[in-house]
Short mmCIF file of C-alpha atoms and ligand atoms in Angstrom, two decimals:
data_model
loop_
_atom_site.label_atom_id
_atom_site.label_comp_id
_atom_site.label_asym_id
_atom_site.label_seq_id
_atom_site.Cartn_x
_atom_site.Cartn_y
_atom_site.Cartn_z
CA UNK A 127 89.67 -41.66 203.83
CA UNK A 128 88.62 -43.91 200.97
CA UNK A 129 85.68 -45.51 202.72
CA UNK A 130 82.87 -45.31 200.22
CA UNK A 131 81.83 -46.30 196.71
CA UNK A 132 79.52 -44.11 194.62
CA UNK A 133 77.05 -45.26 191.97
CA UNK A 134 75.15 -43.33 189.33
CA UNK A 135 71.81 -45.03 188.55
CA UNK A 136 70.50 -43.45 185.35
CA UNK A 137 66.95 -44.79 184.99
CA UNK A 138 64.07 -44.31 182.56
CA UNK A 139 62.29 -41.70 184.64
CA UNK A 140 65.02 -40.38 186.94
CA UNK A 141 68.71 -40.35 187.77
CA UNK A 142 70.04 -41.00 191.24
CA UNK A 143 73.44 -41.00 192.85
CA UNK A 144 73.97 -43.30 195.82
CA UNK A 145 76.88 -43.71 198.17
CA UNK A 146 77.55 -47.03 199.95
CA UNK A 147 79.87 -47.96 202.79
CA UNK A 148 81.92 -51.12 203.12
CA UNK A 149 78.97 -53.11 204.52
CA UNK A 150 76.84 -52.19 201.52
CA UNK A 151 74.77 -49.77 203.61
CA UNK A 152 73.56 -46.50 202.17
CA UNK A 153 75.56 -43.40 203.18
CA UNK A 154 73.79 -40.83 200.99
CA UNK A 155 71.65 -40.27 197.93
CA UNK A 156 70.04 -37.70 195.71
CA UNK A 157 67.60 -38.20 192.84
CA UNK A 158 66.10 -36.05 190.06
CA UNK A 159 63.52 -36.83 187.38
CA UNK A 160 63.94 -35.84 183.75
CA UNK A 161 61.46 -34.97 181.04
CA UNK A 162 59.68 -37.67 179.05
CA UNK A 163 59.44 -36.33 175.50
CA UNK A 164 56.55 -37.92 173.54
CA UNK A 165 56.56 -36.34 170.06
CA UNK A 166 53.86 -38.66 168.72
CA UNK A 167 52.17 -41.96 169.47
CA UNK A 168 54.73 -44.69 170.14
CA UNK A 169 57.73 -42.30 170.20
CA UNK A 170 59.60 -41.80 173.50
CA UNK A 171 62.68 -39.58 173.78
CA UNK A 172 64.95 -38.11 176.46
CA UNK A 173 67.22 -35.08 176.25
CA UNK A 174 70.77 -36.44 176.82
CA UNK A 175 72.11 -33.02 177.83
CA UNK A 176 69.40 -32.70 180.50
CA UNK A 177 70.29 -36.18 181.76
CA UNK A 178 73.99 -35.36 181.97
CA UNK A 179 73.27 -32.06 183.76
CA UNK A 180 70.96 -33.82 186.25
CA UNK A 181 73.58 -36.52 186.79
CA UNK A 182 76.08 -33.82 187.73
CA UNK A 183 73.58 -32.22 190.14
CA UNK A 184 72.63 -35.48 191.89
CA UNK A 185 76.30 -36.35 192.37
CA UNK A 186 77.09 -32.93 193.85
CA UNK A 187 73.99 -32.87 196.09
CA UNK A 188 74.43 -36.39 197.47
CA UNK A 189 78.13 -35.78 198.19
CA UNK A 190 77.43 -32.41 199.83
CA UNK A 191 74.65 -33.75 202.07
CA UNK A 192 76.82 -36.71 203.13
CA UNK A 193 79.70 -34.24 203.76
CA UNK A 194 81.98 -36.22 201.48
CA UNK A 195 84.51 -35.21 198.84
CA UNK A 196 86.15 -37.00 195.89
CA UNK A 197 88.93 -38.31 198.14
CA UNK A 198 86.35 -40.24 200.23
CA UNK A 199 85.37 -42.39 197.25
CA UNK A 200 87.44 -45.41 196.42
CA UNK A 201 85.69 -45.90 193.07
CA UNK A 202 82.61 -45.04 191.05
CA UNK A 203 80.13 -47.26 189.21
CA UNK A 204 77.50 -46.47 186.60
CA UNK A 205 74.27 -48.31 185.87
CA UNK A 206 71.64 -47.26 183.39
CA UNK A 207 68.41 -47.75 181.50
CA UNK A 208 69.45 -50.12 178.75
CA UNK A 209 69.14 -49.89 174.94
CA UNK A 210 68.32 -46.15 174.95
CA UNK A 211 70.37 -44.67 172.14
CA UNK A 212 72.41 -41.46 171.90
CA UNK A 213 74.43 -40.28 168.89
CA UNK A 214 76.67 -37.28 169.56
CA UNK A 215 79.56 -35.23 168.20
CA UNK A 216 82.69 -36.17 170.18
CA UNK A 217 84.37 -32.84 169.35
CA UNK A 218 81.60 -30.61 170.66
CA UNK A 219 79.74 -32.97 173.02
CA UNK A 220 76.44 -32.07 171.33
CA UNK A 221 73.92 -34.87 170.60
CA UNK A 222 72.60 -34.91 167.03
CA UNK A 223 69.14 -35.97 168.18
CA UNK A 224 67.31 -36.74 171.42
CA UNK A 225 68.02 -40.12 172.98
CA UNK A 226 65.59 -42.70 171.54
CA UNK A 227 64.28 -44.60 174.55
CA UNK A 228 63.96 -48.39 174.81
CA UNK A 229 60.15 -48.11 174.91
CA UNK A 230 60.03 -46.27 171.55
CA UNK A 231 58.29 -48.26 168.78
CA UNK A 232 59.11 -46.11 165.72
CA UNK A 233 61.20 -48.94 164.25
CA UNK A 234 58.39 -51.54 164.32
CA UNK A 235 58.23 -51.99 160.55
CA UNK A 236 61.97 -52.56 160.38
CA UNK A 237 61.72 -55.15 163.17
CA UNK A 238 58.93 -57.01 161.33
CA UNK A 239 60.95 -56.93 158.09
CA UNK A 240 63.93 -58.54 159.85
CA UNK A 241 61.65 -61.29 161.13
CA UNK A 242 60.15 -61.87 157.68
CA UNK A 243 63.34 -61.92 155.61
CA UNK A 244 65.27 -64.34 157.79
CA UNK A 245 67.90 -61.92 159.12
CA UNK A 246 66.10 -62.14 162.46
CA UNK A 247 67.25 -65.74 162.81
CA UNK A 248 70.88 -64.74 162.29
CA UNK A 249 70.54 -61.91 164.82
CA UNK A 250 69.01 -64.35 167.30
CA UNK A 251 71.82 -66.87 166.81
CA UNK A 252 74.59 -64.29 167.21
CA UNK A 253 73.22 -61.66 169.59
CA UNK A 254 70.74 -63.84 171.52
CA UNK A 255 67.92 -61.34 170.87
CA UNK A 256 64.78 -61.49 168.72
CA UNK A 257 64.35 -58.58 166.28
CA UNK A 258 62.24 -56.04 168.18
CA UNK A 259 61.95 -52.28 168.51
CA UNK A 260 63.33 -52.63 172.05
CA UNK A 261 67.06 -52.89 171.18
CA UNK A 262 69.51 -50.17 170.06
CA UNK A 263 70.57 -51.14 166.53
CA UNK A 264 67.46 -50.05 164.66
CA UNK A 265 67.34 -46.85 166.72
CA UNK A 266 70.90 -45.99 165.59
CA UNK A 267 69.93 -46.76 162.01
CA UNK A 268 66.87 -44.50 162.33
CA UNK A 269 69.08 -41.58 163.44
CA UNK A 270 71.61 -42.23 160.65
CA UNK A 271 68.85 -42.34 158.03
CA UNK A 272 66.55 -39.60 159.28
CA UNK A 273 68.65 -36.87 160.88
CA UNK A 274 70.25 -34.61 158.29
CA UNK A 275 74.01 -35.00 157.96
CA UNK A 276 74.55 -37.66 160.65
CA UNK A 277 75.55 -40.47 158.30
CA UNK A 278 78.21 -38.28 156.66
CA UNK A 279 79.37 -37.14 160.11
CA UNK A 280 79.66 -40.78 161.24
CA UNK A 281 81.75 -41.63 158.19
CA UNK A 282 84.10 -38.69 159.01
CA UNK A 283 84.41 -39.77 162.67
CA UNK A 284 82.29 -36.83 163.82
CA UNK A 285 79.39 -38.91 165.19
CA UNK A 286 79.60 -41.62 167.81
CA UNK A 287 77.01 -43.87 169.40
CA UNK A 288 76.51 -44.89 172.99
CA UNK A 289 73.90 -46.18 175.38
CA UNK A 290 73.46 -44.11 178.55
CA UNK A 291 76.45 -45.74 180.26
CA UNK A 292 78.74 -44.62 177.41
CA UNK A 293 77.27 -41.13 177.31
CA UNK A 294 77.79 -40.64 181.05
CA UNK A 295 81.23 -42.31 181.18
CA UNK A 296 82.38 -40.11 178.29
CA UNK A 297 81.12 -36.97 180.02
CA UNK A 298 82.44 -37.97 183.45
CA UNK A 299 85.92 -38.62 182.04
CA UNK A 300 86.24 -35.21 180.37
CA UNK A 301 83.79 -35.21 177.43
CA UNK A 302 85.30 -33.37 174.42
CA UNK A 303 88.56 -33.05 176.39
CA UNK A 304 89.67 -36.66 176.19
CA UNK A 305 86.52 -38.47 177.41
CA UNK A 306 86.68 -42.28 177.17
CA UNK A 307 84.32 -43.78 174.57
CA UNK A 308 83.57 -47.12 176.22
CA UNK A 309 80.67 -49.39 177.15
CA UNK A 310 80.41 -52.48 179.28
CA UNK A 311 79.66 -55.91 177.92
CA UNK A 312 76.15 -56.11 179.44
CA UNK A 313 75.05 -52.89 177.78
CA UNK A 314 76.69 -53.97 174.52
CA UNK A 315 74.76 -57.24 174.67
CA UNK A 316 71.48 -55.25 174.33
CA UNK A 317 72.32 -53.48 171.09
CA UNK A 318 71.75 -56.43 168.66
CA UNK A 319 75.26 -55.69 167.37
CA UNK A 320 77.45 -57.72 169.74
CA UNK A 321 78.31 -61.36 169.17
CA UNK A 322 77.65 -63.18 172.44
CA UNK A 323 80.49 -65.65 171.87
CA UNK A 324 83.29 -63.28 170.84
CA UNK A 325 81.99 -60.39 173.02
CA UNK A 326 82.90 -58.08 170.15
CA UNK A 327 80.93 -56.06 167.60
CA UNK A 328 79.90 -58.32 164.72
CA UNK A 329 80.46 -57.11 161.14
CA UNK A 330 77.51 -59.05 159.72
CA UNK A 331 75.13 -57.60 162.31
CA UNK A 332 76.54 -54.11 161.67
CA UNK A 333 75.89 -54.60 157.94
CA UNK A 334 72.21 -55.48 158.58
CA UNK A 335 71.72 -52.00 160.01
CA UNK A 336 74.32 -50.18 157.89
CA UNK A 337 76.14 -48.91 160.97
CA UNK A 338 79.82 -47.85 160.63
CA UNK A 339 81.95 -49.73 163.19
CA UNK A 340 83.94 -46.58 163.97
CA UNK A 341 80.87 -45.09 165.68
CA UNK A 342 80.83 -47.74 168.37
CA UNK A 343 82.45 -47.61 171.82
CA UNK A 344 85.12 -50.07 173.00
CA UNK A 345 83.57 -53.00 174.90
CA UNK A 346 84.96 -53.54 178.41
CA UNK A 347 84.17 -55.74 181.39
CA UNK A 348 81.47 -54.76 183.91
CA UNK A 349 84.10 -54.52 186.65
CA UNK A 350 87.41 -53.16 185.38
CA UNK A 351 90.57 -53.12 187.51
CA UNK A 352 92.20 -50.96 184.82
CA UNK A 353 89.20 -48.60 184.95
CA UNK A 354 87.32 -46.87 182.14
CA UNK A 355 89.00 -43.61 183.09
CA UNK A 356 88.85 -41.16 185.99
CA UNK A 357 86.60 -38.26 186.78
CA UNK A 358 88.22 -34.88 186.31
CA UNK A 359 88.69 -31.93 188.62
CA UNK A 360 86.37 -29.94 186.34
CA UNK A 361 83.56 -32.52 186.75
CA UNK A 362 80.84 -32.77 189.40
CA UNK A 363 83.08 -34.51 191.96
CA UNK A 364 85.72 -31.79 191.69
CA UNK A 365 88.49 -34.37 191.78
CA UNK A 366 89.77 -37.64 190.41
CA UNK A 367 87.93 -40.88 191.15
CA UNK A 368 88.44 -44.08 189.18
CA UNK A 369 85.40 -45.30 187.20
CA UNK A 370 85.63 -49.06 187.54
CA UNK A 371 82.09 -50.49 187.36
CA UNK A 372 79.40 -50.33 184.67
CA UNK A 373 76.35 -52.52 184.06
CA UNK A 374 72.91 -52.24 182.50
CA UNK A 375 70.28 -51.75 185.20
CA UNK A 376 68.86 -55.28 185.26
CA UNK A 377 72.34 -56.80 185.27
CA UNK A 378 73.30 -54.49 188.13
CA UNK A 379 70.20 -55.60 190.06
CA UNK A 380 71.27 -59.22 189.53
CA UNK A 381 74.66 -58.37 191.06
CA UNK A 382 73.01 -56.30 193.83
CA UNK A 383 70.80 -59.31 194.65
CA UNK A 384 74.03 -61.36 194.72
CA UNK A 385 72.65 -63.93 192.22
CA UNK A 386 76.16 -65.24 191.56
CA UNK A 387 75.31 -68.96 191.28
CA UNK A 388 73.78 -70.65 188.23
CA UNK A 389 70.07 -71.20 188.95
CA UNK A 390 69.63 -68.03 191.03
CA UNK A 391 67.02 -65.59 189.75
CA UNK A 392 65.79 -62.10 190.54
CA UNK A 393 62.77 -60.16 189.34
CA UNK A 394 62.67 -56.37 189.39
CA UNK A 395 59.16 -54.86 189.29
CA UNK A 396 59.19 -51.21 188.24
CA UNK A 397 57.62 -49.60 185.16
CA UNK A 398 58.02 -53.03 183.60
CA UNK A 399 59.40 -56.27 185.04
CA UNK A 400 62.67 -57.97 184.28
CA UNK A 401 63.40 -61.50 185.41
CA UNK A 402 67.01 -62.66 185.05
CA UNK A 403 68.18 -66.21 185.67
CA UNK A 404 71.91 -66.79 186.08
CA UNK A 405 72.91 -69.65 183.73
CA UNK A 406 76.59 -69.63 184.69
CA UNK A 407 79.35 -69.44 182.10
CA UNK A 408 77.08 -71.19 179.59
CA UNK A 409 74.98 -69.07 177.23
CA UNK A 410 71.58 -70.76 176.88
CA UNK A 411 70.00 -70.06 173.48
CA UNK A 412 66.28 -69.47 173.68
CA UNK A 413 63.65 -71.07 171.50
CA UNK A 414 60.87 -69.78 173.72
CA UNK A 415 61.06 -66.01 173.45
CA UNK A 416 63.57 -65.32 176.20
CA UNK A 417 66.68 -63.22 175.71
CA UNK A 418 70.18 -64.55 176.08
CA UNK A 419 72.34 -61.88 177.58
CA UNK A 420 75.61 -61.35 179.40
CA UNK A 421 74.72 -61.26 183.11
CA UNK A 422 78.01 -59.63 184.09
CA UNK A 423 81.71 -60.00 183.52
CA UNK A 424 84.18 -59.23 186.27
CA UNK A 425 87.69 -58.30 185.08
CA UNK A 426 89.21 -60.96 182.84
CA UNK A 427 87.11 -63.79 184.29
CA UNK A 428 84.78 -65.71 181.97
CA UNK A 429 81.51 -63.89 181.36
CA UNK A 430 78.48 -65.09 183.30
CA UNK A 431 75.39 -65.36 181.10
CA UNK A 432 71.72 -64.97 181.95
CA UNK A 433 68.37 -65.77 180.46
CA UNK A 434 66.10 -62.77 180.64
CA UNK A 435 62.39 -62.26 180.39
CA UNK A 436 61.33 -58.64 179.91
CA UNK A 437 57.76 -57.42 180.42
CA UNK A 438 57.06 -53.91 179.15
CA UNK A 439 54.10 -52.98 181.38
CA UNK A 440 53.68 -53.99 185.03
CA UNK A 441 53.98 -51.15 187.59
CA UNK A 442 52.92 -48.77 184.81
CA UNK A 443 49.56 -50.62 184.60
CA UNK A 444 49.01 -49.53 188.21
CA UNK A 445 49.89 -45.98 187.18
CA UNK A 446 47.32 -46.30 184.39
CA UNK A 447 44.61 -47.19 186.95
CA UNK A 448 45.62 -44.05 188.81
CA UNK A 449 46.25 -41.55 185.98
CA UNK A 450 43.95 -42.69 183.16
CA UNK A 451 41.03 -44.32 184.96
CA UNK A 452 41.27 -42.38 188.23
CA UNK A 453 40.05 -45.36 190.30
CA UNK A 454 42.91 -44.99 192.78
CA UNK A 455 44.68 -41.88 194.06
CA UNK A 456 48.10 -43.50 194.52
CA UNK A 457 49.87 -46.67 193.40
CA UNK A 458 49.74 -47.95 196.99
CA UNK A 459 45.93 -47.67 196.99
CA UNK A 460 45.76 -50.45 194.38
CA UNK A 461 46.28 -52.85 197.26
CA UNK A 462 43.49 -51.41 199.41
CA UNK A 463 41.04 -51.49 196.49
CA UNK A 464 42.01 -55.02 195.42
CA UNK A 465 41.59 -56.28 199.00
CA UNK A 466 37.90 -55.32 198.93
CA UNK A 467 37.24 -58.51 196.95
CA UNK A 468 38.53 -62.04 197.62
CA UNK A 469 39.55 -62.64 193.98
CA UNK A 470 39.13 -61.19 190.50
CA UNK A 471 35.95 -63.24 189.92
CA UNK A 472 37.09 -64.62 186.58
CA UNK A 473 38.24 -61.44 184.86
CA UNK A 474 41.70 -60.97 183.35
CA UNK A 475 43.42 -57.75 182.37
CA UNK A 476 46.30 -58.02 179.87
CA UNK A 477 47.99 -54.58 179.75
CA UNK A 478 49.62 -55.08 176.33
CA UNK A 479 49.63 -51.31 175.78
CA UNK A 480 52.59 -51.35 173.39
CA UNK A 481 52.42 -54.95 172.26
CA UNK A 482 53.77 -57.87 174.25
CA UNK A 483 57.43 -58.43 175.10
CA UNK A 484 58.71 -61.78 176.42
CA UNK A 485 57.96 -64.52 175.80
CA UNK A 486 55.51 -63.51 173.03
CA UNK A 487 57.26 -60.62 171.21
CA UNK A 488 54.06 -59.52 169.48
CA UNK A 489 53.98 -55.90 168.41
CA UNK A 490 50.48 -56.52 166.96
CA UNK A 491 48.99 -57.11 170.45
CA UNK A 492 47.05 -54.47 172.40
CA UNK A 493 45.56 -54.43 175.89
CA UNK A 494 42.36 -56.29 176.78
CA UNK A 495 40.06 -56.76 179.75
CA UNK A 496 38.14 -60.02 179.35
CA UNK A 497 35.50 -62.04 181.20
CA UNK A 498 33.42 -59.03 182.29
CA UNK A 499 29.88 -59.25 183.53
CA UNK A 500 27.58 -56.74 185.23
CA UNK A 501 28.83 -58.02 188.57
CA UNK A 502 32.42 -56.76 188.28
CA UNK A 503 33.68 -53.61 189.98
CA UNK A 504 36.78 -51.45 190.07
CA UNK A 505 38.01 -53.64 192.94
CA UNK A 506 38.02 -56.67 190.62
CA UNK A 507 39.91 -54.62 188.04
CA UNK A 508 42.52 -53.60 190.64
CA UNK A 509 42.88 -57.24 191.65
CA UNK A 510 43.16 -58.35 188.01
CA UNK A 511 45.88 -55.73 187.45
CA UNK A 512 47.98 -57.07 190.31
CA UNK A 513 47.37 -60.62 189.07
CA UNK A 514 48.46 -59.58 185.55
CA UNK A 515 51.81 -58.46 186.99
CA UNK A 516 52.20 -61.90 188.54
CA UNK A 517 50.87 -63.99 185.64
CA UNK A 518 53.21 -62.28 183.20
CA UNK A 519 56.13 -63.31 185.43
CA UNK A 520 54.74 -66.84 185.49
CA UNK A 521 54.94 -66.81 181.66
CA UNK A 522 58.66 -66.09 182.02
CA UNK A 523 59.25 -68.72 184.69
CA UNK A 524 57.51 -71.32 182.46
CA UNK A 525 59.69 -70.42 179.49
CA UNK A 526 62.85 -70.49 181.63
CA UNK A 527 62.06 -73.92 182.99
CA UNK A 528 61.63 -75.28 179.45
CA UNK A 529 64.69 -73.56 178.13
CA UNK A 530 67.40 -74.11 180.65
CA UNK A 531 66.22 -77.12 182.56
CA UNK A 532 67.01 -74.91 185.54
CA UNK A 533 64.05 -74.19 187.76
CA UNK A 534 64.59 -71.79 190.59
CA UNK A 535 63.10 -72.65 193.96
CA UNK A 536 62.91 -69.11 195.32
CA UNK A 537 62.54 -65.75 193.56
CA UNK A 538 64.41 -62.69 194.82
CA UNK A 539 62.42 -59.54 194.16
CA UNK A 540 62.96 -55.78 194.21
CA UNK A 541 61.49 -52.59 192.70
CA UNK A 542 58.58 -50.26 193.49
CA UNK A 543 55.78 -52.84 193.14
CA UNK A 544 57.29 -55.06 195.86
CA UNK A 545 55.89 -52.57 198.40
CA UNK A 546 52.53 -54.18 197.55
CA UNK A 547 52.11 -57.04 199.98
CA UNK A 548 49.02 -58.47 198.22
CA UNK A 549 50.82 -58.47 194.87
CA UNK A 550 53.85 -60.29 196.28
CA UNK A 551 51.63 -62.85 198.05
CA UNK A 552 49.80 -63.37 194.74
CA UNK A 553 53.17 -63.79 193.01
CA UNK A 554 54.12 -66.60 195.40
CA UNK A 555 50.66 -68.18 194.88
CA UNK A 556 50.86 -68.00 191.07
CA UNK A 557 54.46 -69.27 190.85
CA UNK A 558 54.10 -71.85 193.60
CA UNK A 559 57.47 -70.90 195.11
CA UNK A 560 58.51 -68.47 197.87
CA UNK A 561 59.22 -64.85 196.99
CA UNK A 562 61.89 -63.02 198.99
CA UNK A 563 62.72 -59.31 199.28
CA UNK A 564 66.06 -58.05 200.66
CA UNK A 565 66.59 -55.31 203.24
CA UNK A 566 68.52 -53.15 200.76
CA UNK A 567 65.90 -52.44 198.13
CA UNK A 568 68.20 -50.29 195.93
CA UNK A 569 69.70 -53.33 194.26
CA UNK A 570 70.49 -51.57 190.97
CA UNK A 571 72.72 -48.86 192.41
CA UNK A 572 74.16 -51.37 194.87
CA UNK A 573 75.12 -53.73 192.02
CA UNK A 574 76.98 -50.97 190.19
CA UNK A 575 78.77 -50.06 193.43
CA UNK A 576 79.67 -53.72 193.99
CA UNK A 577 81.14 -53.99 190.47
CA UNK A 578 83.18 -50.82 191.00
CA UNK A 579 84.38 -51.84 194.48
CA UNK A 580 85.35 -55.37 193.42
CA UNK A 581 87.64 -53.94 190.75
CA UNK A 582 89.71 -52.01 193.28
CA UNK A 583 89.69 -54.72 195.97
CA UNK A 584 87.46 -52.68 198.29
CA UNK A 585 85.53 -55.95 198.41
CA UNK A 586 87.59 -59.10 197.99
CA UNK A 587 85.13 -61.27 196.11
CA UNK A 588 81.55 -62.33 195.54
CA UNK A 589 81.41 -64.36 198.78
CA UNK A 590 81.99 -61.21 200.78
CA UNK A 591 79.17 -59.48 198.89
CA UNK A 592 76.81 -62.44 199.30
CA UNK A 593 77.32 -62.17 203.07
CA UNK A 594 75.81 -58.62 202.98
CA UNK A 595 72.47 -59.88 201.62
CA UNK A 596 69.72 -59.98 204.27
CA UNK A 597 66.08 -60.98 203.83
CA UNK A 598 63.52 -58.40 204.79
CA UNK A 599 60.31 -60.26 203.93
CA UNK A 600 59.27 -63.63 202.49
CA UNK A 601 55.91 -64.71 201.02
CA UNK A 602 55.06 -68.43 200.89
CA UNK A 603 52.62 -69.89 198.30
CA UNK A 604 49.13 -70.59 199.67
CA UNK A 605 46.99 -71.55 196.64
CA UNK A 606 46.19 -75.17 195.87
CA UNK A 607 47.81 -76.63 192.75
CA UNK A 608 44.37 -76.73 191.09
CA UNK A 609 43.70 -73.07 191.67
CA UNK A 610 47.18 -72.18 190.44
CA UNK A 611 46.85 -74.13 187.20
CA UNK A 612 43.26 -73.15 186.35
CA UNK A 613 44.08 -69.50 187.05
CA UNK A 614 47.08 -69.68 184.73
CA UNK A 615 45.11 -71.44 181.97
CA UNK A 616 42.65 -68.51 182.05
CA UNK A 617 45.53 -66.05 181.71
CA UNK A 618 46.87 -67.84 178.62
CA UNK A 619 43.41 -67.66 177.04
CA UNK A 620 43.19 -63.95 177.82
CA UNK A 621 46.62 -63.33 176.24
CA UNK A 622 45.40 -64.97 173.01
CA UNK A 623 42.57 -62.44 172.82
CA UNK A 624 45.09 -59.55 172.62
CA UNK A 625 46.99 -60.85 169.58
CA UNK A 626 46.54 -59.73 165.95
CA UNK A 627 44.93 -56.49 167.01
CA UNK A 628 46.95 -53.84 165.11
CA UNK A 629 48.53 -54.06 161.68
CA UNK A 630 52.31 -53.61 161.77
CA UNK A 631 52.85 -54.37 158.08
P1 LIG B 976 61.30 -47.51 187.81
O1 LIG B 976 62.68 -47.67 188.38
O2 LIG B 976 60.98 -48.37 186.61
O3 LIG B 976 60.89 -46.06 187.61
P2 LIG B 976 60.32 -48.18 190.51
O4 LIG B 976 61.07 -49.37 191.00
O5 LIG B 976 60.60 -46.84 191.11
O6 LIG B 976 60.31 -48.10 188.92
O7 LIG B 976 58.77 -48.52 190.72
C1 LIG B 976 57.77 -47.64 190.26
C2 LIG B 976 56.55 -48.41 189.82
O8 LIG B 976 56.05 -49.16 190.93
C3 LIG B 976 55.43 -47.53 189.33
O9 LIG B 976 55.01 -47.98 188.06
C4 LIG B 976 54.31 -47.69 190.36
O10 LIG B 976 53.04 -47.75 189.73
C5 LIG B 976 54.64 -49.01 191.01
N1 LIG B 976 54.28 -49.02 192.44
C6 LIG B 976 54.84 -48.30 193.43
N2 LIG B 976 54.27 -48.60 194.62
C7 LIG B 976 53.32 -49.54 194.37
C8 LIG B 976 52.39 -50.26 195.18
N3 LIG B 976 52.33 -50.08 196.51
N4 LIG B 976 51.58 -51.15 194.55
C9 LIG B 976 51.66 -51.37 193.21
N5 LIG B 976 52.52 -50.71 192.42
C10 LIG B 976 53.34 -49.81 192.98
#
């Protein structure tokens, strides 16, 4: 019986496989972490072979514990950490180097040079992205220039590039034995190499990074009736299932939160936070440090664009309180500690550990704790950390309002931090709008499943999906307008104190 859709969710710290039924309810899951490889300060790598092996294990384990086989799945979707870059040999399946992760800052000098010499402006106008270490292009260039023999291999057709979606789709469809070298348009829109208007690789952008076009995967829709290929009998499912959905993780969460109308927004709070606002079939070009990106594209319909604000450090600031300062024993305890005081008593914590992403894009910034006096305690710091998570999202909401003229009147939220009731209440207070969390918290995997299921008519359209969405919890704003605005003014002042701290040439 084809009653289920499966989704691989390949994230920054772990990979999970989830199975959903026709109502969008979970029917099974399995999850495994992978190693974070930190060769030196600012460098972050993953082993692509380990990730593929763990993907195979989580698929097998979830299917076995749900007592399902390949024939029970109508289709399969893939969602993934974005921008993370793999270059591999398509004849052997061996990567030439570890995957360079989105958080890696080894290309910071290159990013500053692009800003200085004016190419950054061209990249922004074509790809919708500011030059930053975050995106894939400079990571590919780094591998081509620094790993012995890879450039020659690429010129011979013996080295290909992919983000994690491509790497997994290629492996799932047979790898060296005929694997499909494809990516979806949302992942492609994060490379700095795709033209947002043509939805194709752009020769001028490729020339900026000296990347041979032949290395790149074919760009396909996020939901593909024709499919990207099928799994093979030799693969982890032990049978053939059509792969018909693929989206970058934040795009998948937008679909999972059923933000299908222009003006709808979702914010995912995990390691970092990612706020996406659906701008409809119109790409809105940012002058305020937001990213223009493809939200999703279903089949041959027009692409739906989004404005995105990305914050590098939010939930990971809570981890820092736990692991580096030791003032809490678990992330959840941040709430208990913060509740010991009624407010942060005038202190601000800006966790700009690896510079600031949107809307500032300042790689010269570093973290700061300001406003301290003898009076302050670890409880104030915990409270300031939760407020920082919320103020940094306010920065994004401000920029989005200016940019698009679209202001959203409710924010849909998901991710690990949304378990923190105080933080979500503070978010509503700081934004001045309600914050709403759905019953199905696994919006990323769900979005990939939705894209896959739509392609094969398992679900008939977005209206049917929207009907699955149910609110679990809503927080209403309680602060006065005065408190909201004076609090935010203090945050902006604190952010200024973090700038110009390190020299990035
Ligand atoms: P990711 O997918 O990026 O790994 P998750 O959505 O799993 O992230 O969320 C994990 C993050 O959420 C961690 O950084 C953790 O510190 C944070 N977190 C989890 N629970 C809480 C909580 N109750 N309060 C604050 N932060 C939390």
